[in-house]
mmCIF file of C-alpha atoms and ligand atoms in Angstrom:
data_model
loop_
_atom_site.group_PDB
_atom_site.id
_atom_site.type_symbol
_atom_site.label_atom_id
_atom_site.label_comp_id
_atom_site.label_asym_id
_atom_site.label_seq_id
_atom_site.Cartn_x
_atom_site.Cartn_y
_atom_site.Cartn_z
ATOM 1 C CA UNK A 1 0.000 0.000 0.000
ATOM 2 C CA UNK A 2 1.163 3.270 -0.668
ATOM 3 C CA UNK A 3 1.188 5.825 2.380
ATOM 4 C CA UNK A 4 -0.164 9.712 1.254
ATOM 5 C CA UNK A 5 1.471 12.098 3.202
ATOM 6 C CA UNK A 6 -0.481 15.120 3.676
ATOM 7 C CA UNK A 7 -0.881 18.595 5.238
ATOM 8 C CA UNK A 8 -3.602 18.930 7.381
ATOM 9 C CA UNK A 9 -3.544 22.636 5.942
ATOM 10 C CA UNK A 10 -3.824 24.929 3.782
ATOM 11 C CA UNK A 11 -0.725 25.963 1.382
ATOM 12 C CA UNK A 12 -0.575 29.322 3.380
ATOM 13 C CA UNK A 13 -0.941 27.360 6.993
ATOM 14 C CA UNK A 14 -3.421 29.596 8.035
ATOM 15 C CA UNK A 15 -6.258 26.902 8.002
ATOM 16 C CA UNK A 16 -7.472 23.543 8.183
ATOM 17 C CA UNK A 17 -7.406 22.038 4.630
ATOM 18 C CA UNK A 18 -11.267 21.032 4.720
ATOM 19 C CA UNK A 19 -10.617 18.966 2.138
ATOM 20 C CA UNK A 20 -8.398 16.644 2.639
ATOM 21 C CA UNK A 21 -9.487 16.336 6.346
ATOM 22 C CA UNK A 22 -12.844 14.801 4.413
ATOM 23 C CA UNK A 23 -11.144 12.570 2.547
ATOM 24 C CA UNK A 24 -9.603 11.206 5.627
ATOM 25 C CA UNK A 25 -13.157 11.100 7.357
ATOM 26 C CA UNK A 26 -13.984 8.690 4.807
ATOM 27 C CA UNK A 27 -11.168 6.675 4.822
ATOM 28 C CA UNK A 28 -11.363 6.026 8.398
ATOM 29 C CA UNK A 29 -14.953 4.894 8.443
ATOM 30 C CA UNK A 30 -14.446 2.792 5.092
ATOM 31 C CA UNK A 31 -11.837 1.095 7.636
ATOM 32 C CA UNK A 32 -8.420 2.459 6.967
ATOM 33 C CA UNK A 33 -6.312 3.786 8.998
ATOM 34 C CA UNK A 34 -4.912 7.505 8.926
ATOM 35 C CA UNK A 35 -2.297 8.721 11.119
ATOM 36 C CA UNK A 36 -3.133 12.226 12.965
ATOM 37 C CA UNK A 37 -1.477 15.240 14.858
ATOM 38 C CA UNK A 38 -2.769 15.927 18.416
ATOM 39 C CA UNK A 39 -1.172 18.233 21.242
ATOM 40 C CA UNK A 40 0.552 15.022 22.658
ATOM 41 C CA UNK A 41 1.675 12.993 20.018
ATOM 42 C CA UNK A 42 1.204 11.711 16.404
ATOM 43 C CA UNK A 43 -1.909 9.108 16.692
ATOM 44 C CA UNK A 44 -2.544 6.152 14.667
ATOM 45 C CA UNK A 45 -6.195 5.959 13.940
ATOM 46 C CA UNK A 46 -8.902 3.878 12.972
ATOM 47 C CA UNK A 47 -12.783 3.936 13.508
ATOM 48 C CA UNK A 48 -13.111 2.838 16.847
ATOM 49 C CA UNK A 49 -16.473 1.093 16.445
ATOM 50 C CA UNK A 50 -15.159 -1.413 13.564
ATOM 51 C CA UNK A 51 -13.483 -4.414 14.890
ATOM 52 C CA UNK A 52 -11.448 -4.794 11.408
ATOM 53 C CA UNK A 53 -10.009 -1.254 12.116
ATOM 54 C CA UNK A 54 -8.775 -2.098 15.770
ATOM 55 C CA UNK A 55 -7.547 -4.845 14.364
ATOM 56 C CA UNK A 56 -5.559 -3.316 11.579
ATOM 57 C CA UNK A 57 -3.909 -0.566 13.662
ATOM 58 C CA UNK A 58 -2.494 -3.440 16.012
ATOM 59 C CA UNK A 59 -1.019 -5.116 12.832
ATOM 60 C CA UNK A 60 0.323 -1.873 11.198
ATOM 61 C CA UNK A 61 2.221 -1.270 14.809
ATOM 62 C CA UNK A 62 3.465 -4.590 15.565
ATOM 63 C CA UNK A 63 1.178 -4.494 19.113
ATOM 64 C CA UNK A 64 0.201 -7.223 21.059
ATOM 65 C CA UNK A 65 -3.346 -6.877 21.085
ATOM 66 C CA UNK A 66 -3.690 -7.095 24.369
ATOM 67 C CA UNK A 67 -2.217 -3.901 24.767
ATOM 68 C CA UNK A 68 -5.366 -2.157 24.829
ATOM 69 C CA UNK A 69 -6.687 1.425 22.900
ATOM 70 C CA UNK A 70 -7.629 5.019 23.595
ATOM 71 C CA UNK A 71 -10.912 6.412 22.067
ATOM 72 C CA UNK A 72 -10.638 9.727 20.578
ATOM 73 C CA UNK A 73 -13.945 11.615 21.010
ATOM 74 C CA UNK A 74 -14.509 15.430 19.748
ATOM 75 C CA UNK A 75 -17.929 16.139 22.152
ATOM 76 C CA UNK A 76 -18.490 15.066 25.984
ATOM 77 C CA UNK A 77 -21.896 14.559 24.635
ATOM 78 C CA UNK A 78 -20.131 11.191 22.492
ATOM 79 C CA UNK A 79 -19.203 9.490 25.911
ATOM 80 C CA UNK A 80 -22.621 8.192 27.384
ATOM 81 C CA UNK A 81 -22.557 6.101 23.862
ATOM 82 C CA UNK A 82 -19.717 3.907 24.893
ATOM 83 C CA UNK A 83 -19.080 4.117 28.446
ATOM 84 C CA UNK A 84 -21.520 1.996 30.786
ATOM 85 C CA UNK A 85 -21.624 4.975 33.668
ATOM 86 C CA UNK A 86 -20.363 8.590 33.759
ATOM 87 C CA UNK A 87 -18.728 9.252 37.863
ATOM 88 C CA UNK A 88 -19.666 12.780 38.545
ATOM 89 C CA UNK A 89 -15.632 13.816 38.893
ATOM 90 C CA UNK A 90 -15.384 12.655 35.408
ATOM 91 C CA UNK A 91 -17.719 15.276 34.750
ATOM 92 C CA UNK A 92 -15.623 17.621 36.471
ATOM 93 C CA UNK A 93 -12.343 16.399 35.257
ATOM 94 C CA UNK A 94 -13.424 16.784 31.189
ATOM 95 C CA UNK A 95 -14.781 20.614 32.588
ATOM 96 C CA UNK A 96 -11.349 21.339 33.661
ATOM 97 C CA UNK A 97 -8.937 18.956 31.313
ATOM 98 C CA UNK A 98 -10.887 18.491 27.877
ATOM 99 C CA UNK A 99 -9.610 19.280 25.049
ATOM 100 C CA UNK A 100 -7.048 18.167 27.077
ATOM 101 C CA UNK A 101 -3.756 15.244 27.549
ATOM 102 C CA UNK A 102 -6.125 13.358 29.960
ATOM 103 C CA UNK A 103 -7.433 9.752 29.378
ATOM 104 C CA UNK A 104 -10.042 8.638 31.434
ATOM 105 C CA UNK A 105 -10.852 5.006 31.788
ATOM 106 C CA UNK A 106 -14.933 3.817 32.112
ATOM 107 C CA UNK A 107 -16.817 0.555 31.984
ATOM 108 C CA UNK A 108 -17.419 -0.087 28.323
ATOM 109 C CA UNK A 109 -20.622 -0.280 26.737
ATOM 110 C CA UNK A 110 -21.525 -2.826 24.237
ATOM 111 C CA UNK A 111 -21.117 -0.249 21.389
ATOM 112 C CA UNK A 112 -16.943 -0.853 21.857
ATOM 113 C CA UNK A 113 -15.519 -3.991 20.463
ATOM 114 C CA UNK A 114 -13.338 -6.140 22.732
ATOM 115 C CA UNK A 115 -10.449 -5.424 19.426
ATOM 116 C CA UNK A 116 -10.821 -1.565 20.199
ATOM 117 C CA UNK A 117 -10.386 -1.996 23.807
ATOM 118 C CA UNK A 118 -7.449 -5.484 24.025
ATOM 119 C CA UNK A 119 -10.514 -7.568 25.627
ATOM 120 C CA UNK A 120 -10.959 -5.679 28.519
ATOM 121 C CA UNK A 121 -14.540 -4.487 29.619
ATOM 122 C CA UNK A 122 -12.958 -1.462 30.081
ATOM 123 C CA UNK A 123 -12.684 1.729 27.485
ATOM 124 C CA UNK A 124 -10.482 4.351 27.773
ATOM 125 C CA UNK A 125 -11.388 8.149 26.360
ATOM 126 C CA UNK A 126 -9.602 11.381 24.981
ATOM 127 C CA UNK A 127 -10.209 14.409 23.962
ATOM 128 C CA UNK A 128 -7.849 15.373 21.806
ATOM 129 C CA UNK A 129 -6.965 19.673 21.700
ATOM 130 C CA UNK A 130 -5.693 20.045 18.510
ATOM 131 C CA UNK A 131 -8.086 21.333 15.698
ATOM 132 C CA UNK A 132 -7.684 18.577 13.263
ATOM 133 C CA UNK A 133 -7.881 15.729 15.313
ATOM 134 C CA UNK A 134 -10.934 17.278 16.455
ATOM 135 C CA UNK A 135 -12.732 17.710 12.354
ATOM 136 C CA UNK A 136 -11.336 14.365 11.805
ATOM 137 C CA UNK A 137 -12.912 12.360 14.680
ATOM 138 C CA UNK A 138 -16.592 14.232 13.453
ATOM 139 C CA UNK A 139 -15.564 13.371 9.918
ATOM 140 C CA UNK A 140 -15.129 9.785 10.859
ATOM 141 C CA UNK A 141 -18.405 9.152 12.955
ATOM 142 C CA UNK A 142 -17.120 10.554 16.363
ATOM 143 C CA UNK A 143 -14.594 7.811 17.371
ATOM 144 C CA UNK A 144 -11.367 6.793 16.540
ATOM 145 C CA UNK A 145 -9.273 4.647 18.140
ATOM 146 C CA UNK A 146 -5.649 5.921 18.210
ATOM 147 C CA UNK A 147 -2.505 4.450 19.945
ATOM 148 C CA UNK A 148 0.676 5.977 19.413
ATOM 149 C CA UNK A 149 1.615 6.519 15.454
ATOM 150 C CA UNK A 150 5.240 4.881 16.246
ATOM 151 C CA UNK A 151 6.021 0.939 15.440
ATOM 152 C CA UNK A 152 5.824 -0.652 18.865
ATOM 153 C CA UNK A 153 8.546 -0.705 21.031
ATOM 154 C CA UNK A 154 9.832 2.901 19.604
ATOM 155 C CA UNK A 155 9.507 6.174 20.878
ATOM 156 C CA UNK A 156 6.388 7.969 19.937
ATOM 157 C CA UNK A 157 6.346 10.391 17.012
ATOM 158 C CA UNK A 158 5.768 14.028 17.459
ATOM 159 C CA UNK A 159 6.357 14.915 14.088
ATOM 160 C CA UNK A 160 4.788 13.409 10.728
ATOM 161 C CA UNK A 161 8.214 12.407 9.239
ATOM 162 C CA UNK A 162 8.505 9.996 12.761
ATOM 163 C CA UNK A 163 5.169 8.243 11.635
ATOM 164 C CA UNK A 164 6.252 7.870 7.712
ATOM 165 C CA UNK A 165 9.841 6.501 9.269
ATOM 166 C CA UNK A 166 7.358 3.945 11.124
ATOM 167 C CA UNK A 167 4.477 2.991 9.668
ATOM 168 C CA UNK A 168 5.249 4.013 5.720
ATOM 169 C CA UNK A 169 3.775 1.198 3.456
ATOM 170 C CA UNK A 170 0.993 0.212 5.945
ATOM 171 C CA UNK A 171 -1.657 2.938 6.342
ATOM 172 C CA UNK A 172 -3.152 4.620 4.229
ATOM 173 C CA UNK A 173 -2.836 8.086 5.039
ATOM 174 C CA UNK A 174 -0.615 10.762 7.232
ATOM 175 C CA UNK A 175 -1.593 14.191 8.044
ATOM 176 C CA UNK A 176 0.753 16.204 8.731
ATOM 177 C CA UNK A 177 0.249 18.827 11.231
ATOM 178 C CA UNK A 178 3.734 20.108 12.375
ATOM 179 C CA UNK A 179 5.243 19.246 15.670
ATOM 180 C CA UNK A 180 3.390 18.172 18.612
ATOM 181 C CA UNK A 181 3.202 20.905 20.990
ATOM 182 C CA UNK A 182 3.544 18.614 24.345
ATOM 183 C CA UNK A 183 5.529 15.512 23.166
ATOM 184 C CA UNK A 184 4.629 13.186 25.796
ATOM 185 C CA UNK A 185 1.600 10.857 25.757
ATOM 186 C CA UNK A 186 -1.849 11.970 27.681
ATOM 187 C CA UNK A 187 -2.110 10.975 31.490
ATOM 188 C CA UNK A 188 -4.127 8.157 31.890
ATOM 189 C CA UNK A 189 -6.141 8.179 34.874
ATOM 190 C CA UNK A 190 -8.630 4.651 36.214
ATOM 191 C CA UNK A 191 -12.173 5.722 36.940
ATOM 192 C CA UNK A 192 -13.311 2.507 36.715
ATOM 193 C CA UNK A 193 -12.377 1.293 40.409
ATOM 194 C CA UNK A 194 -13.621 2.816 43.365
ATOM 195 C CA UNK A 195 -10.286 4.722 44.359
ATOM 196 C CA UNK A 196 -9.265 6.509 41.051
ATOM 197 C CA UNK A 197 -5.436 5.688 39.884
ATOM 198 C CA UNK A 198 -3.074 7.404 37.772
ATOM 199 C CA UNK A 199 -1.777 4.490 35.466
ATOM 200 C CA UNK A 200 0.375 6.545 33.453
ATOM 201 C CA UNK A 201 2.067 10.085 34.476
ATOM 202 C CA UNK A 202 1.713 12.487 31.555
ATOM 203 C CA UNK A 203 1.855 16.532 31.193
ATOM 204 C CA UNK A 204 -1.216 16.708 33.242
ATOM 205 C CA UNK A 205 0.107 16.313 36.952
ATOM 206 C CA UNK A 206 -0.955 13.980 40.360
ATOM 207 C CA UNK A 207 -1.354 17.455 41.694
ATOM 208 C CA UNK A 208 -3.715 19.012 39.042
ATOM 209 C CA UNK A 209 -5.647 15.748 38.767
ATOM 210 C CA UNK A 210 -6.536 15.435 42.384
ATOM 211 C CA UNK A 211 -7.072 19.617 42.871
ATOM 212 C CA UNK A 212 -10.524 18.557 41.386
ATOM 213 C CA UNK A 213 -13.483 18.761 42.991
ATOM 214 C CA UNK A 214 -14.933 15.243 44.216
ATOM 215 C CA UNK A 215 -11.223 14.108 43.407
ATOM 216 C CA UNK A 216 -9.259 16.122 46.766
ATOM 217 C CA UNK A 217 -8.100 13.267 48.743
ATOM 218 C CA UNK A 218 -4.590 12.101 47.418
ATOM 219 C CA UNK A 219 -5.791 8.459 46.170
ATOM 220 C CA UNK A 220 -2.749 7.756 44.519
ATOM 221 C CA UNK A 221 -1.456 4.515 46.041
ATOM 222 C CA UNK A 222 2.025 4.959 47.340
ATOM 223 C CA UNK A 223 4.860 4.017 44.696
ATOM 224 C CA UNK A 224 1.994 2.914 41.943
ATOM 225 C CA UNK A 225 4.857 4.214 39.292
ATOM 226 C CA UNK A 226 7.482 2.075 40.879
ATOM 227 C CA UNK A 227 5.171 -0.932 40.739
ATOM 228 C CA UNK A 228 5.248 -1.148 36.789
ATOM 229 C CA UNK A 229 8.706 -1.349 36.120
ATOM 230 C CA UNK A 230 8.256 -5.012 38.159
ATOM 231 C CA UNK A 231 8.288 -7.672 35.952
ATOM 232 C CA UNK A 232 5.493 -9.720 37.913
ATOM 233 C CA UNK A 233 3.748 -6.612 37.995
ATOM 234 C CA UNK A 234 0.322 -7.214 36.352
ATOM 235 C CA UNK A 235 -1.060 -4.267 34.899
ATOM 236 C CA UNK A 236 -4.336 -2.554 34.659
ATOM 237 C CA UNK A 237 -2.948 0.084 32.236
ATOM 238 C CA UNK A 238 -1.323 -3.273 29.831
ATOM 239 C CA UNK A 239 0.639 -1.586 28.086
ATOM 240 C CA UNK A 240 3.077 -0.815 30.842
ATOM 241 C CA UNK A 241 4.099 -4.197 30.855
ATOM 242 C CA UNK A 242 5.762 -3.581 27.142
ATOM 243 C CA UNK A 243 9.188 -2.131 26.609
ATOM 244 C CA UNK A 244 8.986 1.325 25.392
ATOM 245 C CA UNK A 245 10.781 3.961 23.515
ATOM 246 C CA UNK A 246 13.600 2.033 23.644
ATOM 247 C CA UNK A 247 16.590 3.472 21.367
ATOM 248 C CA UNK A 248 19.023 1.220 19.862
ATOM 249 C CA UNK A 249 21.619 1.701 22.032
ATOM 250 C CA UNK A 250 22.763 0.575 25.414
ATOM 251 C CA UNK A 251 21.012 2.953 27.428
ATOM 252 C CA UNK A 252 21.702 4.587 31.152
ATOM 253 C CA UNK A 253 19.614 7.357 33.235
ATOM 254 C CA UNK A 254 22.034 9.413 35.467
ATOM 255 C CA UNK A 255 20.527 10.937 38.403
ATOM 256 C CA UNK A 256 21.396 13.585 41.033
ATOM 257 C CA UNK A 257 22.946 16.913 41.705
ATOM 258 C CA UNK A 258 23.491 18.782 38.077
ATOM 259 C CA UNK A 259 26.978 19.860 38.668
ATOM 260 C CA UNK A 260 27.876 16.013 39.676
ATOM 261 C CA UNK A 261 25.601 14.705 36.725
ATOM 262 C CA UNK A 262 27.602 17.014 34.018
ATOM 263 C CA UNK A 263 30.841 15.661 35.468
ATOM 264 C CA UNK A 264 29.524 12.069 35.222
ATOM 265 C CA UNK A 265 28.723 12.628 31.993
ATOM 266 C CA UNK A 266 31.786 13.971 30.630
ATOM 267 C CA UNK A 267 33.935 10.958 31.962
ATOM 268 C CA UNK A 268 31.532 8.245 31.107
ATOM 269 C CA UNK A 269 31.127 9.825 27.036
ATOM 270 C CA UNK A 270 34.898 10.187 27.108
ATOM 271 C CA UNK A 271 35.452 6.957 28.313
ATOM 272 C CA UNK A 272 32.951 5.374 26.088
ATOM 273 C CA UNK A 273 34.292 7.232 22.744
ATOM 274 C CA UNK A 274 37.955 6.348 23.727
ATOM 275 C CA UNK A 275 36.444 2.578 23.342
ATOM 276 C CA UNK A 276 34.980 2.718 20.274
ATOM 277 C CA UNK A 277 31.419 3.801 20.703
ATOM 278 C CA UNK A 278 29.529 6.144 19.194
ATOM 279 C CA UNK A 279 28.166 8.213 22.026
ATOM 280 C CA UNK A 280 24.582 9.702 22.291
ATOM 281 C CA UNK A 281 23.772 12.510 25.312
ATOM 282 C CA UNK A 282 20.256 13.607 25.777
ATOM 283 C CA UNK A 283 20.579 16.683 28.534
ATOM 284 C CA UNK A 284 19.182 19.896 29.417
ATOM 285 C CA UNK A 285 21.361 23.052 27.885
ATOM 286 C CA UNK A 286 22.544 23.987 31.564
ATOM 287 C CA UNK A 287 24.045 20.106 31.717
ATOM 288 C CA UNK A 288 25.390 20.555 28.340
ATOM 289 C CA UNK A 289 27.106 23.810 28.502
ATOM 290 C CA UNK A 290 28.599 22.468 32.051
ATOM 291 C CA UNK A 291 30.041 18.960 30.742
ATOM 292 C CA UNK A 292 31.959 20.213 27.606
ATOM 293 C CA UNK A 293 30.490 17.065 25.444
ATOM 294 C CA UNK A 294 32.370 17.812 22.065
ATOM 295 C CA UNK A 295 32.627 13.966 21.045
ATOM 296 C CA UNK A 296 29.825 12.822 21.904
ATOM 297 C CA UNK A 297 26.122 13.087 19.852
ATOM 298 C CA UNK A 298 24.239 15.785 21.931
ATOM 299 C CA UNK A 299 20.059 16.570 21.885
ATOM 300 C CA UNK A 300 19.580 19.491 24.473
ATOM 301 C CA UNK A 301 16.339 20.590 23.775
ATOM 302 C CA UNK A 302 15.806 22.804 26.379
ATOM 303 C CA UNK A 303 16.961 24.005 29.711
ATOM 304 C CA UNK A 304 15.652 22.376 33.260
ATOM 305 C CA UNK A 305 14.014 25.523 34.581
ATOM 306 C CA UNK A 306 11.683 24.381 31.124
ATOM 307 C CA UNK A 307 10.607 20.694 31.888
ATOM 308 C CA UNK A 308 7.691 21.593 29.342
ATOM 309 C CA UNK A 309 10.393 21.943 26.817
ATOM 310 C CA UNK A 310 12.520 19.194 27.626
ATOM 311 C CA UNK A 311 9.146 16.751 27.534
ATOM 312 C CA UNK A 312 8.516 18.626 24.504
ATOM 313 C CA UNK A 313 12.163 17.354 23.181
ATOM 314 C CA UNK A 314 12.174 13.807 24.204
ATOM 315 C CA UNK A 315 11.189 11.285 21.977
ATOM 316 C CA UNK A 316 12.590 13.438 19.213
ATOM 317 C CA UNK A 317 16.259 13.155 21.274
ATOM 318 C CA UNK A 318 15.636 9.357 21.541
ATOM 319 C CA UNK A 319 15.166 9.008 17.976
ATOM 320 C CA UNK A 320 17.857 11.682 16.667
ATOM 321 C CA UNK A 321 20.132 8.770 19.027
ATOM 322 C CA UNK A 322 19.191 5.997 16.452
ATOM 323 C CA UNK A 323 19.906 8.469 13.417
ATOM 324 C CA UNK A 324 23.089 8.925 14.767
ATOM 325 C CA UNK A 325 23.986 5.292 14.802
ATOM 326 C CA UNK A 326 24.545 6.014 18.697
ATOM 327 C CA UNK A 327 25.384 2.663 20.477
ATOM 328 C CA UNK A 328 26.169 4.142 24.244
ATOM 329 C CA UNK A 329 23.287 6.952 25.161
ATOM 330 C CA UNK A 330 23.435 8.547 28.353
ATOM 331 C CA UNK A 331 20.860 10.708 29.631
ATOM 332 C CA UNK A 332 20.362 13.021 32.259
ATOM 333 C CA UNK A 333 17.893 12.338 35.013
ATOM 334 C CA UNK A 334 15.452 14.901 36.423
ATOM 335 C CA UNK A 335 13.970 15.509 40.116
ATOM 336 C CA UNK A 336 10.679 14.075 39.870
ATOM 337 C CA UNK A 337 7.973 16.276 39.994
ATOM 338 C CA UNK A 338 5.483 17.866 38.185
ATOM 339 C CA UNK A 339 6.073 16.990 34.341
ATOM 340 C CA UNK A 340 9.338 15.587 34.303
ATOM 341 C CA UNK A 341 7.425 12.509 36.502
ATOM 342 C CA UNK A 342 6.194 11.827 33.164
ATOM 343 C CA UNK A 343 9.692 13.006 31.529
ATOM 344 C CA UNK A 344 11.657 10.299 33.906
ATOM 345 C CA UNK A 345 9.016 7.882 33.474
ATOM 346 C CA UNK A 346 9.507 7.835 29.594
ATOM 347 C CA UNK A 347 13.527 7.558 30.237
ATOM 348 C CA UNK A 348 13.693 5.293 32.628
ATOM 349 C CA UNK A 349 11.738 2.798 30.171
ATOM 350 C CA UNK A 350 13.534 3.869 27.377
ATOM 351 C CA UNK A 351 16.696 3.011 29.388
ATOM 352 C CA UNK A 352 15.120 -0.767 30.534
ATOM 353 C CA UNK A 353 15.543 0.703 34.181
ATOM 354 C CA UNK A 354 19.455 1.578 33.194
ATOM 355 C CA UNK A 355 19.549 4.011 36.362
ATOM 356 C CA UNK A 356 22.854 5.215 37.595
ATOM 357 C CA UNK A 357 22.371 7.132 41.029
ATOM 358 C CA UNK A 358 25.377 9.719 41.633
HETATM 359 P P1 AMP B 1 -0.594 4.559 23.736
HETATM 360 O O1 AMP B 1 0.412 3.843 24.604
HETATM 361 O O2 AMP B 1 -0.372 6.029 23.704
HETATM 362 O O3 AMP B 1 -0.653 3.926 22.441
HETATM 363 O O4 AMP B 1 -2.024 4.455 24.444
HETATM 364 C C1 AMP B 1 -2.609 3.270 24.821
HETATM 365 C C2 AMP B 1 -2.415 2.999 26.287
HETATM 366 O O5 AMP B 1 -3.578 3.363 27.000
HETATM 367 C C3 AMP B 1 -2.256 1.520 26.541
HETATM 368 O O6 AMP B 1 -0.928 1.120 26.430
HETATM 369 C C4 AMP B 1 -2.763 1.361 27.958
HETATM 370 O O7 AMP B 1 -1.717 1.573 28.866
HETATM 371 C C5 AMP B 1 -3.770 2.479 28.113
HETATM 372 N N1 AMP B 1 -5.152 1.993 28.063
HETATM 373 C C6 AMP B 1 -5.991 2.036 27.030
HETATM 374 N N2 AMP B 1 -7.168 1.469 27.322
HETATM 375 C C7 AMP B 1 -7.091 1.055 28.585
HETATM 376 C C8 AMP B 1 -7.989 0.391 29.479
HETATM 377 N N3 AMP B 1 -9.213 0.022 29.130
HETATM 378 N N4 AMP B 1 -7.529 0.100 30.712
HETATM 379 C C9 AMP B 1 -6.310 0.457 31.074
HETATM 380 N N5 AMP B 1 -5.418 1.092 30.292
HETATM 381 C C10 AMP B 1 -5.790 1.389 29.065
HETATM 382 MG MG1 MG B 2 2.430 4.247 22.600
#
């Protein structure tokens, strides 16, 4: 099959390309797949009603289908169709977060296939904020199902050209709508159990979540995070059981004081190149301007008084590493709170728990 790569806009970018957002529409609820911007990152859609679609966008990613997906909605009115019951802080949390990076997870009504959602009874819901995710899920019939636009296994794709580098050959269509503003994946939050659970950390914080009305009390089980990098660890958010984002190379985290971090990484690139290895650094600017890295491969997207920016940066850094033939990446670690929770979270699986403490 031959992939179109498209804008989502006009020649002069200063609107939606009607269009060609229709033309999507219909390929999605003929059953194809098209691959989408949103504010996190790139999505891989297909209708999410339409077992044959879920089943499609778990062979164009290489997914296990168990792994299950996210419904893409463009109206809070679309949820009572597929979720069983609507808690009233869901109510509250779509006021405050949607259009928004926040996933909610809901009994499933019979309207979702088992494909869409990787056999669970569960369904889990976005809305997306980015305007042509938004005309493409109405174009389609109001759902799409969307994991990640990336094969599985790699980091996600904030920008078109990281989806054709994927999935080129096997979907039908890309739009192209610049670079994803966030660049981490949407916080996934469990409404289906009595005590709500973050099961994934994302731009949206712990803190924001559970500011909510009906949501105050912290009901974040102690050390949930540190639970999923367990092996025997089953999850109820499956995909964390999956390695993720991983680069090519042999990958380590270092955390702890910046001025002790830059020095690490200095000695451990310049050891490393004096072997033979191509050496990758992911850091903030600060880290980089500190450590003198001349030899090594460096993606500094941003500096740490930014962790917006250096989210923003990630998965681009950890593919720019594979580009660059890197075999040794070292990366700096972050204090975690607020975003970079989600930040370390991505690195620490993209490192296969490679953590150096200094
Ligand atoms: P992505 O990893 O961005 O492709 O988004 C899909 C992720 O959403 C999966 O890997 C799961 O972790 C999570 N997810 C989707 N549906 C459910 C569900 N019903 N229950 C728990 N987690 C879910
Ligand atoms: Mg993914």
């Amino acid at each position: 099959m031959t992939t179109e790569l498209v804008s989502a806009y006009t020649e002069d970018g200063s609107a939606l390309n009607e269009e060609t957002i229709r033309r999507a529409g219909r390929v999605l609820r003929e059953g194809g797949l098209v691959a989408f911007p949103t504010e996190t990152v790139y999505g891989l859609g297909g209708d999410a009603l339409n077992p044959a679609s879920s089943k499609k966008i778990y062979a164009a990613k290489g997914r296990p289908s168990d792994n299950p997906l996210i419904v893409h909605i463009a109206e809070l009115e679309a949820l009572s169709a597929i979720v069983k019951k609507i808690p009233e802080a869901a109510l509250a949390l779509a006021e405050q977060f949607w259009p928004g990076p926040l996933t909610m997870i809901f009994e499933k009504s019979d309207l979702v296939p088992m494909e869409t959602t990787g056999g669970l009874s569960t369904v889990a819901v976005r809305m997306p904020d980015h305007p042509a995710a938004l005309r493409l899920i109405r174009e389609a019939g109001g759902y799409i199902a969307a994991p990640s636009a990336n094969r599985s296994g790699r980091p996600s794709p904030t920008l078109a050209s990281h989806v054709y580098e994927d999935l080129a050959g096997n979907i039908e269509m890309i739009l192209d709508g610049g670079h994803a503003t966030i660049g981490l994946e949407s916080t996934i939050l469990d409404l289906s159990v009595e005590k709500p659970v973050i099961l994934r950390p994302g731009y949206i914080t712990k803190e924001e979540i559970f500011g909510v009305p009906g949501m105050e009390e912290d009901r974040v089980p102690a050390g949930l995070h540190k639970m999923s990098d367990k092996e025997d660890f089953h999850p109820k958010a499956p995909g964390m059981k999956y390695r993720h984002y991983a680069p090519k190379g042999d990958m380590t985290v270092l955390c702890g004081p910046m001025q002790r971090v830059a020095e690490a990484l200095s000695e451990l690139s310049r050891a490393a190149s004096a072997r033979g290895e191509t050496v990758g650094i992911l850091c903030s600017k600060e880290t980089a301007e500190r450590a003198g890295l001349s030899e090594a491969v460096l993606f500094s997207p941003a500096s740490r008084e930014d962790p917006a920016g250096i989210a923003a940066g990630l998965f681009e850094g950890l593919r720019r590493m594979d580009e660059a033939s890197c075999t040794v990446i070292f990366a700096e670690g972050f204090p975690e709170e607020g975003v970079f929770i989600a930040v370390m979270n991505r690195l620490k699986k993209a490192a296969g728990g490679n953590i150096i403490h200094i």
